Short mmCIF file of C-alpha atoms in Angstrom, two decimals:
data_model
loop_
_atom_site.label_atom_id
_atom_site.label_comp_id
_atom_site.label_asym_id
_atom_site.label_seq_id
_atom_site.Cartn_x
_atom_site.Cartn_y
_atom_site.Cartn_z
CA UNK A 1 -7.40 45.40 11.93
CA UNK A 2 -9.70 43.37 9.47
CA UNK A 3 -7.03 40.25 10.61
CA UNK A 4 -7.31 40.61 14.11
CA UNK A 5 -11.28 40.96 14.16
CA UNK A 6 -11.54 37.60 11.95
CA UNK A 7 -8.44 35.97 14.35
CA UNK A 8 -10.39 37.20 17.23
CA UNK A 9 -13.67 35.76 16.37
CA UNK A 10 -11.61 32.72 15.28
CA UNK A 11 -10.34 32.32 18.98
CA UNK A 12 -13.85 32.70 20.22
CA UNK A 13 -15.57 30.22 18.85
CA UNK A 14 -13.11 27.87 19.50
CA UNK A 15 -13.36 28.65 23.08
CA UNK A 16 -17.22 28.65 22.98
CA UNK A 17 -17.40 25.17 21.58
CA UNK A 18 -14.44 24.04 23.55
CA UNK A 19 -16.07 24.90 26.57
CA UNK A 20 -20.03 23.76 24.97
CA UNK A 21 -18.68 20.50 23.31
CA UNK A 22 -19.99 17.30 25.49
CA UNK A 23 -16.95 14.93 24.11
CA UNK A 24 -13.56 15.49 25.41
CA UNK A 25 -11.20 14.90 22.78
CA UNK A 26 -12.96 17.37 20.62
CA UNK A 27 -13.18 19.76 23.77
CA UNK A 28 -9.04 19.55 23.89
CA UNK A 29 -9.07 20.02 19.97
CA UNK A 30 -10.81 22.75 19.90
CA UNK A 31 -8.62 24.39 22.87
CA UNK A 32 -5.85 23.18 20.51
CA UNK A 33 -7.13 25.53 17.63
CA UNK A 34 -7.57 28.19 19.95
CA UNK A 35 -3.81 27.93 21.07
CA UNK A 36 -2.79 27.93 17.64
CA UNK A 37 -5.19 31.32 16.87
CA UNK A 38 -3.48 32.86 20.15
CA UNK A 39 -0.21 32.05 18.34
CA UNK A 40 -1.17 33.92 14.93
CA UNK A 41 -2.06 36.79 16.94
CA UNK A 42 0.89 36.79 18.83
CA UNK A 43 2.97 36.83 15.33
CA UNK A 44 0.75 39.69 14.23
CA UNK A 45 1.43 42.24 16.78
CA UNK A 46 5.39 41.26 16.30
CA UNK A 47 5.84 38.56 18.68
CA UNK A 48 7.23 35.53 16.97
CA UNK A 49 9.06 33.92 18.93
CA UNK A 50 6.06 34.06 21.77
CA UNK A 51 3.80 32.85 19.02
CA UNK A 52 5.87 29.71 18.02
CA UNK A 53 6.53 28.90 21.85
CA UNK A 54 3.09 29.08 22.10
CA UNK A 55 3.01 26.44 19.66
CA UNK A 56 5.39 24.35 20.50
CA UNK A 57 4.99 24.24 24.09
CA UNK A 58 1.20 24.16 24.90
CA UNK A 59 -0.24 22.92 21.31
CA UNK A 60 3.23 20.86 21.15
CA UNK A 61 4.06 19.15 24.48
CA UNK A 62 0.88 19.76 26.95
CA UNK A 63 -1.85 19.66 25.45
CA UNK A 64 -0.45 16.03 23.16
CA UNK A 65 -0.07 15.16 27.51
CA UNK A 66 -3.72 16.04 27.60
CA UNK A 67 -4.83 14.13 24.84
CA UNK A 68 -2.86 11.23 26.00
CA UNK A 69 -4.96 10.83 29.23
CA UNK A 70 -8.12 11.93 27.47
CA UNK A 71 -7.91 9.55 24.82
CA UNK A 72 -6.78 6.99 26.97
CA UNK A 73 -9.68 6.79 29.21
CA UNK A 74 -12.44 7.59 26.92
CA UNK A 75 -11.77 5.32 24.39
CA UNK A 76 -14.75 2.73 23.92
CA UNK A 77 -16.85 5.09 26.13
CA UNK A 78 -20.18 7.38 24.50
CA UNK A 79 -20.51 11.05 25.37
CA UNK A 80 -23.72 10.42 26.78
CA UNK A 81 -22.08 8.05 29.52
CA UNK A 82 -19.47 10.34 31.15
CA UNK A 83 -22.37 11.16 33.22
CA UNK A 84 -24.64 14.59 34.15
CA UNK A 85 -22.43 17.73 35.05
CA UNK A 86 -21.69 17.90 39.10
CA UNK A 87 -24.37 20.57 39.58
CA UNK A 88 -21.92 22.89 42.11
CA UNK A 89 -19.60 22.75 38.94
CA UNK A 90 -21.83 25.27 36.96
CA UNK A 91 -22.10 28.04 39.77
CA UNK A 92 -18.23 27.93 40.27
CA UNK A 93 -16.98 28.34 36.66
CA UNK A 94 -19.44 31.34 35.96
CA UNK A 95 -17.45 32.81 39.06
CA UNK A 96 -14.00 31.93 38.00
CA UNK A 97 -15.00 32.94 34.76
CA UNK A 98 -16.06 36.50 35.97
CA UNK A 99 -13.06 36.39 38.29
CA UNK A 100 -10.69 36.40 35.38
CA UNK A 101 -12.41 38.63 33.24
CA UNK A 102 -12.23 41.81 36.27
CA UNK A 103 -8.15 40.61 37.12
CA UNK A 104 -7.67 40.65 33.40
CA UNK A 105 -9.82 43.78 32.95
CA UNK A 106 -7.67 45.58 36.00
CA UNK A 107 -4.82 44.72 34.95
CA UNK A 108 -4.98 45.88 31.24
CA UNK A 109 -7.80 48.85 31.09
CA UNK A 110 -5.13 51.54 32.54
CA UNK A 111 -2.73 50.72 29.56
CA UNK A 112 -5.74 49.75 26.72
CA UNK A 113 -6.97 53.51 27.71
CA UNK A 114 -3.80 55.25 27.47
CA UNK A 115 -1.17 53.71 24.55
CA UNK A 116 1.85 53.87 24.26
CA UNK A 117 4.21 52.62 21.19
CA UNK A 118 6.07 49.72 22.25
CA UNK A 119 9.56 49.95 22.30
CA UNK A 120 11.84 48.89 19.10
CA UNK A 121 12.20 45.38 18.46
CA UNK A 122 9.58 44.80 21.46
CA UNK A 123 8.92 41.30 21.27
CA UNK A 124 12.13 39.92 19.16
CA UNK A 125 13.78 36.86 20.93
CA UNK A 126 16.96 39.18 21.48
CA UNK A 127 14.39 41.63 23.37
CA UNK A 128 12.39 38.40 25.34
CA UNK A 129 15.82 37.22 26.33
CA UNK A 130 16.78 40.19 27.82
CA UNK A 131 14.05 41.25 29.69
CA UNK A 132 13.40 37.71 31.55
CA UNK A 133 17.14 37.30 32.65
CA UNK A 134 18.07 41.07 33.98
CA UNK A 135 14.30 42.73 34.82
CA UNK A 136 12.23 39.30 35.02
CA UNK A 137 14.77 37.03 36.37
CA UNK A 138 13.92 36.58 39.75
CA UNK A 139 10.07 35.56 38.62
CA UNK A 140 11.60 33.22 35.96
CA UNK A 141 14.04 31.79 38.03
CA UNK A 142 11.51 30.93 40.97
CA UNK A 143 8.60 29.93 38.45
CA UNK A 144 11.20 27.10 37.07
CA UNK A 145 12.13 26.48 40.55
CA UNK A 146 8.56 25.49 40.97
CA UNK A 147 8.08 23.47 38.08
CA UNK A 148 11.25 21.32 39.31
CA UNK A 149 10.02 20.71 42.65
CA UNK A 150 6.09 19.84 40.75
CA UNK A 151 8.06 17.08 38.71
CA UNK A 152 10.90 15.77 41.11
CA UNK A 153 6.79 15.21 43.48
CA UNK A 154 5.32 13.60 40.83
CA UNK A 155 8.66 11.37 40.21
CA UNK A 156 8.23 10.50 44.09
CA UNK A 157 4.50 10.05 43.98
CA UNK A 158 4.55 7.22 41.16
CA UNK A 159 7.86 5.40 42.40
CA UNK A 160 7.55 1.73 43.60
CA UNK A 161 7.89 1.09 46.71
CA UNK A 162 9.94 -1.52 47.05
CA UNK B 1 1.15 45.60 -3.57
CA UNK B 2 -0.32 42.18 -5.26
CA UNK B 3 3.47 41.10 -6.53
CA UNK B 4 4.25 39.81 -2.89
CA UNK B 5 1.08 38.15 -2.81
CA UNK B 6 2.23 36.97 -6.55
CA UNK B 7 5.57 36.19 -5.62
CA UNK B 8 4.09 33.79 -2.34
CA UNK B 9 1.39 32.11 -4.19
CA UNK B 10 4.38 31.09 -6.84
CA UNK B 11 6.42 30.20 -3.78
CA UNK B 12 3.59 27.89 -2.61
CA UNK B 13 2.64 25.85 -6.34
CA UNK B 14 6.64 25.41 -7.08
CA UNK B 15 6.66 24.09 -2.68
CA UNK B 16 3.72 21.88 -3.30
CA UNK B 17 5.05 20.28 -6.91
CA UNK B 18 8.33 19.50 -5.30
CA UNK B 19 7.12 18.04 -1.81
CA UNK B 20 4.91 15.45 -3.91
CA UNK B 21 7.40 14.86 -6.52
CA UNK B 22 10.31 14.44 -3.53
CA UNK B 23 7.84 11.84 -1.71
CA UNK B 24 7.13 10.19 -5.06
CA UNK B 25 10.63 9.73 -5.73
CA UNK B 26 11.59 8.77 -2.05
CA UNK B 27 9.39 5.59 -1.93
CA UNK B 28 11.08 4.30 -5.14
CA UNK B 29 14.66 5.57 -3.92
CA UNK B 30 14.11 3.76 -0.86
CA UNK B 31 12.59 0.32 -1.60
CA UNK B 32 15.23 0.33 -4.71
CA UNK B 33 17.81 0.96 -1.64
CA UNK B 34 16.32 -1.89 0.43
CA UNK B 35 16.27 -4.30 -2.36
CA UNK B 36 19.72 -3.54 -2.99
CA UNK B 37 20.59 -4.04 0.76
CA UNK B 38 18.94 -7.49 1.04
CA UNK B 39 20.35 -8.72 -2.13
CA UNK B 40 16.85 -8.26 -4.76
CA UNK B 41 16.35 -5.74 -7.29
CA UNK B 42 13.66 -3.72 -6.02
CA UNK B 43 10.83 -2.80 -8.03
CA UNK B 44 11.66 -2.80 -11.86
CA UNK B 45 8.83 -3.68 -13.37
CA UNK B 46 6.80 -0.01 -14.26
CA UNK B 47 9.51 2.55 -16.09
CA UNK B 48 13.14 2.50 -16.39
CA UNK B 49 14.75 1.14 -13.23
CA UNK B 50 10.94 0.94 -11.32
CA UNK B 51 11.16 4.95 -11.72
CA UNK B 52 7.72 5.18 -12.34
CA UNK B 53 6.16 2.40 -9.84
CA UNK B 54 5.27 5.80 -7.42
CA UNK B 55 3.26 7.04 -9.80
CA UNK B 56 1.05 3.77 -10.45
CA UNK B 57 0.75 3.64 -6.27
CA UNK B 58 -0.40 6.90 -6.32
CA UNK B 59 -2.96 6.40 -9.14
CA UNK B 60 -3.65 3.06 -7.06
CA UNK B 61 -4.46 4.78 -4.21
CA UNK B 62 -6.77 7.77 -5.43
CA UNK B 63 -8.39 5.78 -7.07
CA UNK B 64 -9.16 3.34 -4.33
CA UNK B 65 -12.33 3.04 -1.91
CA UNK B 66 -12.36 5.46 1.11
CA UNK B 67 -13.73 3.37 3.58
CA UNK B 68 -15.14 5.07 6.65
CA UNK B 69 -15.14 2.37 10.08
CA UNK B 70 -18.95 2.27 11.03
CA UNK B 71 -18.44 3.81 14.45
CA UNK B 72 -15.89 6.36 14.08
CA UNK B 73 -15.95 9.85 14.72
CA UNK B 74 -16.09 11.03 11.18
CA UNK B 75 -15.36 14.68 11.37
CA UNK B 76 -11.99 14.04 13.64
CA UNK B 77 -11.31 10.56 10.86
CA UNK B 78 -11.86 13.20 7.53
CA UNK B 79 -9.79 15.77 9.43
CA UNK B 80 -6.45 13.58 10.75
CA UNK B 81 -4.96 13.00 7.41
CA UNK B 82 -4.88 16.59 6.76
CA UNK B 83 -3.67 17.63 9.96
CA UNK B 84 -0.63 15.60 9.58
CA UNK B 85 0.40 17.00 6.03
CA UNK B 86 -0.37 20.28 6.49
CA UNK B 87 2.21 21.13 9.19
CA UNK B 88 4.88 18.74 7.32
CA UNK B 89 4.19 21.23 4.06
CA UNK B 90 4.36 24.65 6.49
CA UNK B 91 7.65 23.55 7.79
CA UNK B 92 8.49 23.51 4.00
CA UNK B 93 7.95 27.39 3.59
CA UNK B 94 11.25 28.52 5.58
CA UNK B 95 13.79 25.79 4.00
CA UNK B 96 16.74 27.37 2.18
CA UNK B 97 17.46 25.45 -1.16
CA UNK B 98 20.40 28.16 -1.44
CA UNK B 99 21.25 31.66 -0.69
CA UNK B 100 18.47 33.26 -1.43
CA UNK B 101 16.33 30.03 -2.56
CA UNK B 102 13.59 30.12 -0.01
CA UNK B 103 9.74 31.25 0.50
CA UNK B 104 9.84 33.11 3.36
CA UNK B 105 13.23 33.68 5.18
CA UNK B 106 12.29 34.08 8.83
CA UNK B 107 14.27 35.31 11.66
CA UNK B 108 12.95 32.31 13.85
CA UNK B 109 13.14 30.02 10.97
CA UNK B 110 14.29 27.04 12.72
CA UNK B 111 11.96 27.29 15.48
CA UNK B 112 9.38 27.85 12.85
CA UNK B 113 9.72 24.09 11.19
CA UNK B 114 10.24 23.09 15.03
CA UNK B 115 6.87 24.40 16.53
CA UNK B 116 5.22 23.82 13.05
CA UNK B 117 5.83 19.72 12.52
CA UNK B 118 5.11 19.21 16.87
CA UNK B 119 1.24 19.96 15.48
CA UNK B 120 1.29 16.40 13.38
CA UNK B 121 1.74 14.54 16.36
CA UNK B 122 -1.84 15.46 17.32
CA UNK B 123 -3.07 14.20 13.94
CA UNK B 124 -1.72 10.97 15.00
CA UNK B 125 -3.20 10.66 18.29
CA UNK B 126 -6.37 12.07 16.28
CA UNK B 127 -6.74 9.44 13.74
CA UNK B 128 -5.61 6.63 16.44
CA UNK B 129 -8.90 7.96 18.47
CA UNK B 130 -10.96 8.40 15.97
CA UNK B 131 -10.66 4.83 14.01
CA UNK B 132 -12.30 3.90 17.35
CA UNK B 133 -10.20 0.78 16.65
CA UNK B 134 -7.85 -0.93 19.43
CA UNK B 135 -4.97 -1.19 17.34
CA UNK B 136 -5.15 2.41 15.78
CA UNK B 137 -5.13 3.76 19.19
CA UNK B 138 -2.37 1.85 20.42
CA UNK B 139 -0.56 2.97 17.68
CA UNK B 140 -1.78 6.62 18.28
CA UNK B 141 -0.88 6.32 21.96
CA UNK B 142 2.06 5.13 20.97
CA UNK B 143 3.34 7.95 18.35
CA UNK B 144 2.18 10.72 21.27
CA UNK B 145 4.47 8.98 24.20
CA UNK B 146 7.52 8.24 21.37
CA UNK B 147 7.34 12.20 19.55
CA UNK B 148 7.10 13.88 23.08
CA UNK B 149 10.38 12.12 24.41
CA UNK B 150 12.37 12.63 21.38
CA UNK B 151 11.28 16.07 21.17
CA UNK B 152 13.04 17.43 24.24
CA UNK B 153 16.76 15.74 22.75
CA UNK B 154 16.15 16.91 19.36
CA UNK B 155 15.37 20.70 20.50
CA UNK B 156 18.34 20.09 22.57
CA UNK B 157 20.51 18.73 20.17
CA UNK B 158 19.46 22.17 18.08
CA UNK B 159 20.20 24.93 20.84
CA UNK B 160 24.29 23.57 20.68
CA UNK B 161 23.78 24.87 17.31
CA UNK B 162 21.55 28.23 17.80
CA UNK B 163 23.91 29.03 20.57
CA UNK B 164 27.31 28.62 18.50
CA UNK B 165 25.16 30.65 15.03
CA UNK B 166 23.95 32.74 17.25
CA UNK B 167 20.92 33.11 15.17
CA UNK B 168 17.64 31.01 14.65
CA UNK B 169 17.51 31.98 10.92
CA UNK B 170 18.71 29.14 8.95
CA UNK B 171 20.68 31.17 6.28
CA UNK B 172 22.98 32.47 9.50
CA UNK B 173 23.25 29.16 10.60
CA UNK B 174 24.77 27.84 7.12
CA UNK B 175 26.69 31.07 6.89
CA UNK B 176 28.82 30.23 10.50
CA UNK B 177 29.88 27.00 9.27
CA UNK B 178 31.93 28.82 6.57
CA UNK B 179 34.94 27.49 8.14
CA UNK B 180 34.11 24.79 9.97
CA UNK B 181 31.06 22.81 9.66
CA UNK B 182 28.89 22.28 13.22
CA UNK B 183 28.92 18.55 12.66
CA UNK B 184 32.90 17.98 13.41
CA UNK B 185 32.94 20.13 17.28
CA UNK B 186 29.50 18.77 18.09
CA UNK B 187 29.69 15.62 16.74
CA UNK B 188 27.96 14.87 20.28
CA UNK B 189 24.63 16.77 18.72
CA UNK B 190 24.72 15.56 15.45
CA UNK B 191 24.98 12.15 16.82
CA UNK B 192 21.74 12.74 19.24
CA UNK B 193 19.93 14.92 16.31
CA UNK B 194 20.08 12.02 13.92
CA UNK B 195 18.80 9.22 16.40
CA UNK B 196 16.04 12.28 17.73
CA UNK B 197 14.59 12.98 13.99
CA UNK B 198 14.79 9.53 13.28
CA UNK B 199 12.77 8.64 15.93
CA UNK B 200 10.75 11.70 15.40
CA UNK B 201 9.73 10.79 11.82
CA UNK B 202 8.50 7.57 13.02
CA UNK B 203 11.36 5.73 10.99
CA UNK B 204 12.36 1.78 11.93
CA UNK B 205 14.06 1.37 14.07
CA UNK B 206 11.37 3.78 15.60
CA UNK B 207 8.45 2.55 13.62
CA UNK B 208 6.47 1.61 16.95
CA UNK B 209 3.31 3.48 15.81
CA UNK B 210 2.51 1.32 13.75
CA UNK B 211 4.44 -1.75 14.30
CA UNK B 212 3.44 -3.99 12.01
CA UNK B 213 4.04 -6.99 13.74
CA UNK B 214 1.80 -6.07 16.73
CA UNK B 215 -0.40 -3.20 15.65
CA UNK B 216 -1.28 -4.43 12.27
CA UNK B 217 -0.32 -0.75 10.96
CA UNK B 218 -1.14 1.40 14.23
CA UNK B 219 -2.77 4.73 13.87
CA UNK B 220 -3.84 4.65 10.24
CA UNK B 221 -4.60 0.87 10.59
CA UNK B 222 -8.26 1.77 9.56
CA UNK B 223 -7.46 4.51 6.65
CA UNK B 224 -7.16 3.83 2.59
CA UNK B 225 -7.34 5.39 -0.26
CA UNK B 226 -6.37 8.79 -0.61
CA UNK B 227 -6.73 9.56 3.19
CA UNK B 228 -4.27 6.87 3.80
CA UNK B 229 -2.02 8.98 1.38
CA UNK B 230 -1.65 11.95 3.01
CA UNK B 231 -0.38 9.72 5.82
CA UNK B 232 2.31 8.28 3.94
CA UNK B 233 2.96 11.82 2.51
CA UNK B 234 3.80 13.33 5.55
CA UNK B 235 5.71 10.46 6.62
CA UNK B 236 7.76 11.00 3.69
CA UNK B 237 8.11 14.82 3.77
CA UNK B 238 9.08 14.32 7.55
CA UNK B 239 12.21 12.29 6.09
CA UNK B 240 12.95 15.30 4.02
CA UNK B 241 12.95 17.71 6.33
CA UNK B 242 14.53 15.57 9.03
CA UNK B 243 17.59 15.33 6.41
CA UNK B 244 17.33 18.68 5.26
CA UNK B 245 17.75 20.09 8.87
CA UNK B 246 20.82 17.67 9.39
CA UNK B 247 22.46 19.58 6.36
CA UNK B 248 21.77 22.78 7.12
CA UNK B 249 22.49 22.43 10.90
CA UNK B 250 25.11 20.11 11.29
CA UNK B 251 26.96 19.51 7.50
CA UNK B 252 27.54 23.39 6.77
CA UNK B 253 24.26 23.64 4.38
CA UNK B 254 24.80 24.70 0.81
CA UNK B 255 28.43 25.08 1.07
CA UNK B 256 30.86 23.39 -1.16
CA UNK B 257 33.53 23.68 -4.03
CA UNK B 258 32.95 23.65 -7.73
CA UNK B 259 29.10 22.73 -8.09
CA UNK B 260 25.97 24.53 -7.87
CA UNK B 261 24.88 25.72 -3.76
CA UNK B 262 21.36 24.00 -4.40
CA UNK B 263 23.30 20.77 -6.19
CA UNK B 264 25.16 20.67 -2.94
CA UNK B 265 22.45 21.07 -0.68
CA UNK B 266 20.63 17.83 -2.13
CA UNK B 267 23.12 16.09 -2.68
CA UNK B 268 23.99 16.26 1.77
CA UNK B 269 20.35 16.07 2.38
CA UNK B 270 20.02 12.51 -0.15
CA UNK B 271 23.13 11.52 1.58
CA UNK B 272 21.48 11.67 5.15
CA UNK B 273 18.55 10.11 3.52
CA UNK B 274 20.68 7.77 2.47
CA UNK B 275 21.65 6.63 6.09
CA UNK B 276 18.12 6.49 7.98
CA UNK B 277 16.98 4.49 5.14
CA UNK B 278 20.65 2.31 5.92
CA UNK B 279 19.31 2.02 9.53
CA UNK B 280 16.38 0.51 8.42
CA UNK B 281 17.80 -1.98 6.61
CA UNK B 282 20.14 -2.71 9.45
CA UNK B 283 18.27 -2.57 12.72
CA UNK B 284 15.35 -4.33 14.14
CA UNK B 285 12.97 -2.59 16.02
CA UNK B 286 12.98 -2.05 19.48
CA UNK B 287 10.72 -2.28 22.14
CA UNK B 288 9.02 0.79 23.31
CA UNK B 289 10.04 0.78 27.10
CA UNK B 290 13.66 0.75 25.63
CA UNK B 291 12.63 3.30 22.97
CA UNK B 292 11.51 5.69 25.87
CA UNK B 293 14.21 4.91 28.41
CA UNK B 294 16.89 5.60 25.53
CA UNK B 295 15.27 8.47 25.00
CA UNK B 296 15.00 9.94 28.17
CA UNK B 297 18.37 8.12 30.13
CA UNK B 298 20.64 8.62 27.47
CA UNK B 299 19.88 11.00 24.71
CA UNK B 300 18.46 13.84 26.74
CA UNK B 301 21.71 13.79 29.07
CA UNK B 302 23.50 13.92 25.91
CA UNK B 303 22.09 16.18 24.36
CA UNK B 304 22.62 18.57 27.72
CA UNK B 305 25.96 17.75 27.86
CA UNK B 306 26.58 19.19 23.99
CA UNK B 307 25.18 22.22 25.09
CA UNK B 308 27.55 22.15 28.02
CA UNK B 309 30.60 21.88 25.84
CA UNK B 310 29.08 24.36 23.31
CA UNK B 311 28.91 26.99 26.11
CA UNK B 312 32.17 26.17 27.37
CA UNK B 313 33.96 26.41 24.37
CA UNK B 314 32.27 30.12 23.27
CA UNK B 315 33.46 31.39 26.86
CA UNK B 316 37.39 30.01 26.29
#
C-alpha cells in the first residue's frame, strides 16, 4: 500500500510537469517516466507481462517515434519561440480532461465499490493469451485490422508519385 | 524477512563488480583481437599482454575534465549517460550464469532484458538533443531510426524460440535444448538474431551513430570524462548481453560435457563475442538507407518466415 501511494504520486507528478513543462522533449520525457511508473504498477498488482509491454511498446517503440519528430524539429529552436498557446486549446483540454475522468470514473466506480478477488494467475501471459484470443478476439482481431489499414494509408500517403 | 533483501543487495554488488570488470576486460580483449586481425600486437605496453591498459583508461577518464557545451540542456546532458547504463545493468539482474546462478529468476525473463535495454535508446536520442550540437543529434537521430528497425527482427527472431520453449523464463529455454540446441532447426533465427543484436548494440558494421568518419563520434560527440564512460560502458555491457542471449537462446545455454555449467556458459558467450568483434574487423560500414532497408526488406521477412517454420514444425 505504502508502494503504490509513493508509485502513484510518482505517476502524478510526472504527468503534472509533463503536461506544465513549456519544452517538448522534456514534456515527452517526462510522459516517458510516467509510462515506465504505469509499468511498475502494473508488475505490482501481478501483471508482468502488461507491465513490460508497457515498456517495450509505448516507452520502447512510440514514444522513441515521438522523440524522433520532436527532436527533429525543435532542435536549434528556444522554448520561448514555439509561440503563445492557441487560446481555444485551453478550454478544450479542461473538457477532454473532465471527459475522461467521468468515462473512466463510470466505468470503474461499480467494481472499485464492490471487489472482488481476481481470478488465479489473473494477469500471467498464459491467462492474457487466453482471454484476448477466445473472449477478446473479435476486439483484438479488428483493433489490428485497424492498425494495418492506418499503416498500409500512411505507406500510400508518403509514396512518390512517379 | 531482511535475508531476501540481504540476499538481493549481494546479488546487486557481485552484478555491478562483474559488469565493470567484463567491460574492462572486453576493451582489451577486443583491441588485442583487432591488432591480431590486422597484423599488430595490440596494446602491450601497461601489464602482462596490455591486461591492464583498461584500467589506466579508466583512471584516464575519471580523472579527466567534464566539460559541459555552453548551451546545452544540462539536466537532460547530466542525466543521458545514466540512462543508458542503467537499463544495460537491469537487463543484467535476470541472466542465468548456471542453474540456479541468477538474481532474480523471472517468469518473463527474456522479455524482461527485452523491454528493459529498448529504454537506452532514449538516452541516446537524449544526449544527441541535449549536446545541442549538429553532429550529436545526427548521431542521436540516427541510433533512434537504426534500434527501432532492428528491434522488430530481433523480437522476432526471439518468439521462434519462446514458441518452440514454450516459456519466456530463460532457465526453460536452456532446459529445451537438452537434446537439441535451437541454433541447428532455426538456424534461420539465429542467423537474423546475430545481425539484429549486432545492429542493436550499435556495433560496426552498424556503428552509424556515431560514425566516425561523418559524425565525428555522433551522440556523445560532446561528452568526456566520466560521463563519456558510462557511454562506453553500456556499449560494452550491450555486447555482453547481446552474446549472452545468443547462448542461452540459440547455443543450448550452460549445457555441455565434462566442465563446469558457468565455464560453459562463458566460454559460448566469449565465443559469440568473439565473432561480432570478427565482423568488425572484416566489414566496412554501411550506409544507413541500406542499414534500414536491410533491416526492414530482408531481416524482418526473415525473421517471420522462422516463426513460420517454427509453427509448422510444432503442429507436424
Amino acid at each position: 500500500m505504502i508502494l503504490f501511494g509513493i508509485l502513484a504520486l510518482l505517476a502524478l507528478v510526472f504527468a503534472v510537469f509533463m503536461v506544465a513543462t513549456r519544452n517538448a522533449v522534456h514534456s515527452a520525457l517526462f510522459l516517458i517516466g510516467n509510462f515506465v511508473i504505469l509499468a511498475i504498477l502494473y508488475i505490482t498488482l501481478g501483471a508482468e507481462f502488461l507491465g513490460l509491454a508497457q515498456i517495450l511498446v509505448y516507452a520502447g517503440a512510440v514514444m522513441v517515434l515521438f522523440l524522433f519528430v520532436i527532436a527533429y524539429l525543435s532542435a536549434g529552436t528556444e522554448a520561448s519561440e514555439t509561440g503563445p498557446a492557441l487560446a481555444w486549446q485551453l478550454p478544450l483540454g479542461i473538457a477532454a480532461g473532465v471527459l475522461s475522468l467521468g468515462l473512466l470514473l463510470w466505468g470503474t466506480l461499480g467494481a472499485v465499490l464492490t471487489p472482488t478477488a481476481a481470478p488465479p494467475h489473473f494477469g500471467s501471459l498464459a491467462f492474457l493469451g487466453r482471454a484476448l484470443f477466445t473472449t477478446y478476439l473479435f476486439p483484438f482481431e479488428i483493433t489490428a485490422f485497424l492498425l494495418l489499414a492506418a499503416l498500409v494509408g500512411v505507406v500510400v500517403l508518403v509514396r512518390d508519385e512517379r | 524477512m531482511g535475508q531476501p533483501y540481504l540476499r538481493l543487495a549481494a546479488a546487486a554488488l557481485i552484478l555491478a563488480a562483474f559488469v565493470l570488470g567484463t567491460a574492462a576486460f572486453l576493451v582489451w580483449f577486443e583491441r588485442k583481437l583487432l591488432g591480431r586481425m590486422q597484423v599488430r600486437p595490440g596494446p602491450n605496453r601497461v601489464g602482462p599482454g596490455g591486461l591492464l591498459q583498461p584500467v589506466a583508461d579508466i583512471l584516464k577518464l575519471t580523472v579527466k575534465e567534464d566539460i559541459l557545451p555552453e548551451h546545452a540542456d544540462r539536466p537532460l546532458f547530466r542525466l543521458a549517460p545514466l540512462m543508458a547504463f542503467v537499463p544495460a545493468f537491469a537487463a543484467f539482474v535476470v541472466l542465468p550464469f548456471g542453474p540456479g546462478l541468477v538474481s532474480a529468476d523471472l517468469n518473463i525473463g527474456l522479455l524482461w532484458i527485452l523491454a528493459v535495454s529498448t529504454v537506452s535508446v532514449l538516452a541516446l536520442i537524449a544526449a544527441g538533443w541535449a549536446s545541442n550540437s549538429k553532429y550529436a543529434l545526427l548521431g542521436g537521430m540516427r541510433a533512434a531510426a537504426q534500434m527501432i528497425s532492428y528491434e522488430v527482427p530481433l523480437v522476432l527472431s526471439l518468439i521462434g524460440v519462446v514458441l518452440a520453449a514454450g516459456s519466456l523464463r530463460l532457465g526453460r529455454i536452456v532446459a529445451a535444448q537438452a537434446h537439441l540446441w535451437f541454433a541447428v532447426p532455426q538456424v534461420l533465427g539465429f542467423i537474423v538474431y546475430l545481425i539484429a543484436a549486432t545492429a542493436e548494440s550499435n556495433r560496426s558494421p552498424f556503428d552509424l551513430p556515431e560514425g566516425e568518419s561523418e559524425l565525428v563520434a555522433g551522440f556523445h560527440t560532446e561528452y568526456s570524462g566520466v560521463r563519456f564512460a558510462f557511454f562506453f560502458l553500456a556499449e560494452y555491457s550491450y555486447v555482453f548481453l547481446a552474446a549472452a542471449i545468443a547462448t542461452l537462446a540459440f547455443l543450448g545455454g550452460w549445457s555441455g560435457p565434462f566442465l563446469p555449467p558457468v565455464v560453459w556458459f562463458l566460454v559460448k558467450t566469449y565465443a559469440v563475442i568473439f565473432f561480432i568483434i570478427w565482423l568488425r574487423a572484416t566489414l566496412p560500414r554501411i550506409r544507413i538507407d541500406q542499414l534500414l532497408s536491410f533491416g526492414w526488406k530482408v531481416l524482418l521477412p526473415l525473421s517471420l518466415v522462422n516463426i513460420f517454420l517454427v509453427g509448422l514444425f510444432r503442429f507436424i
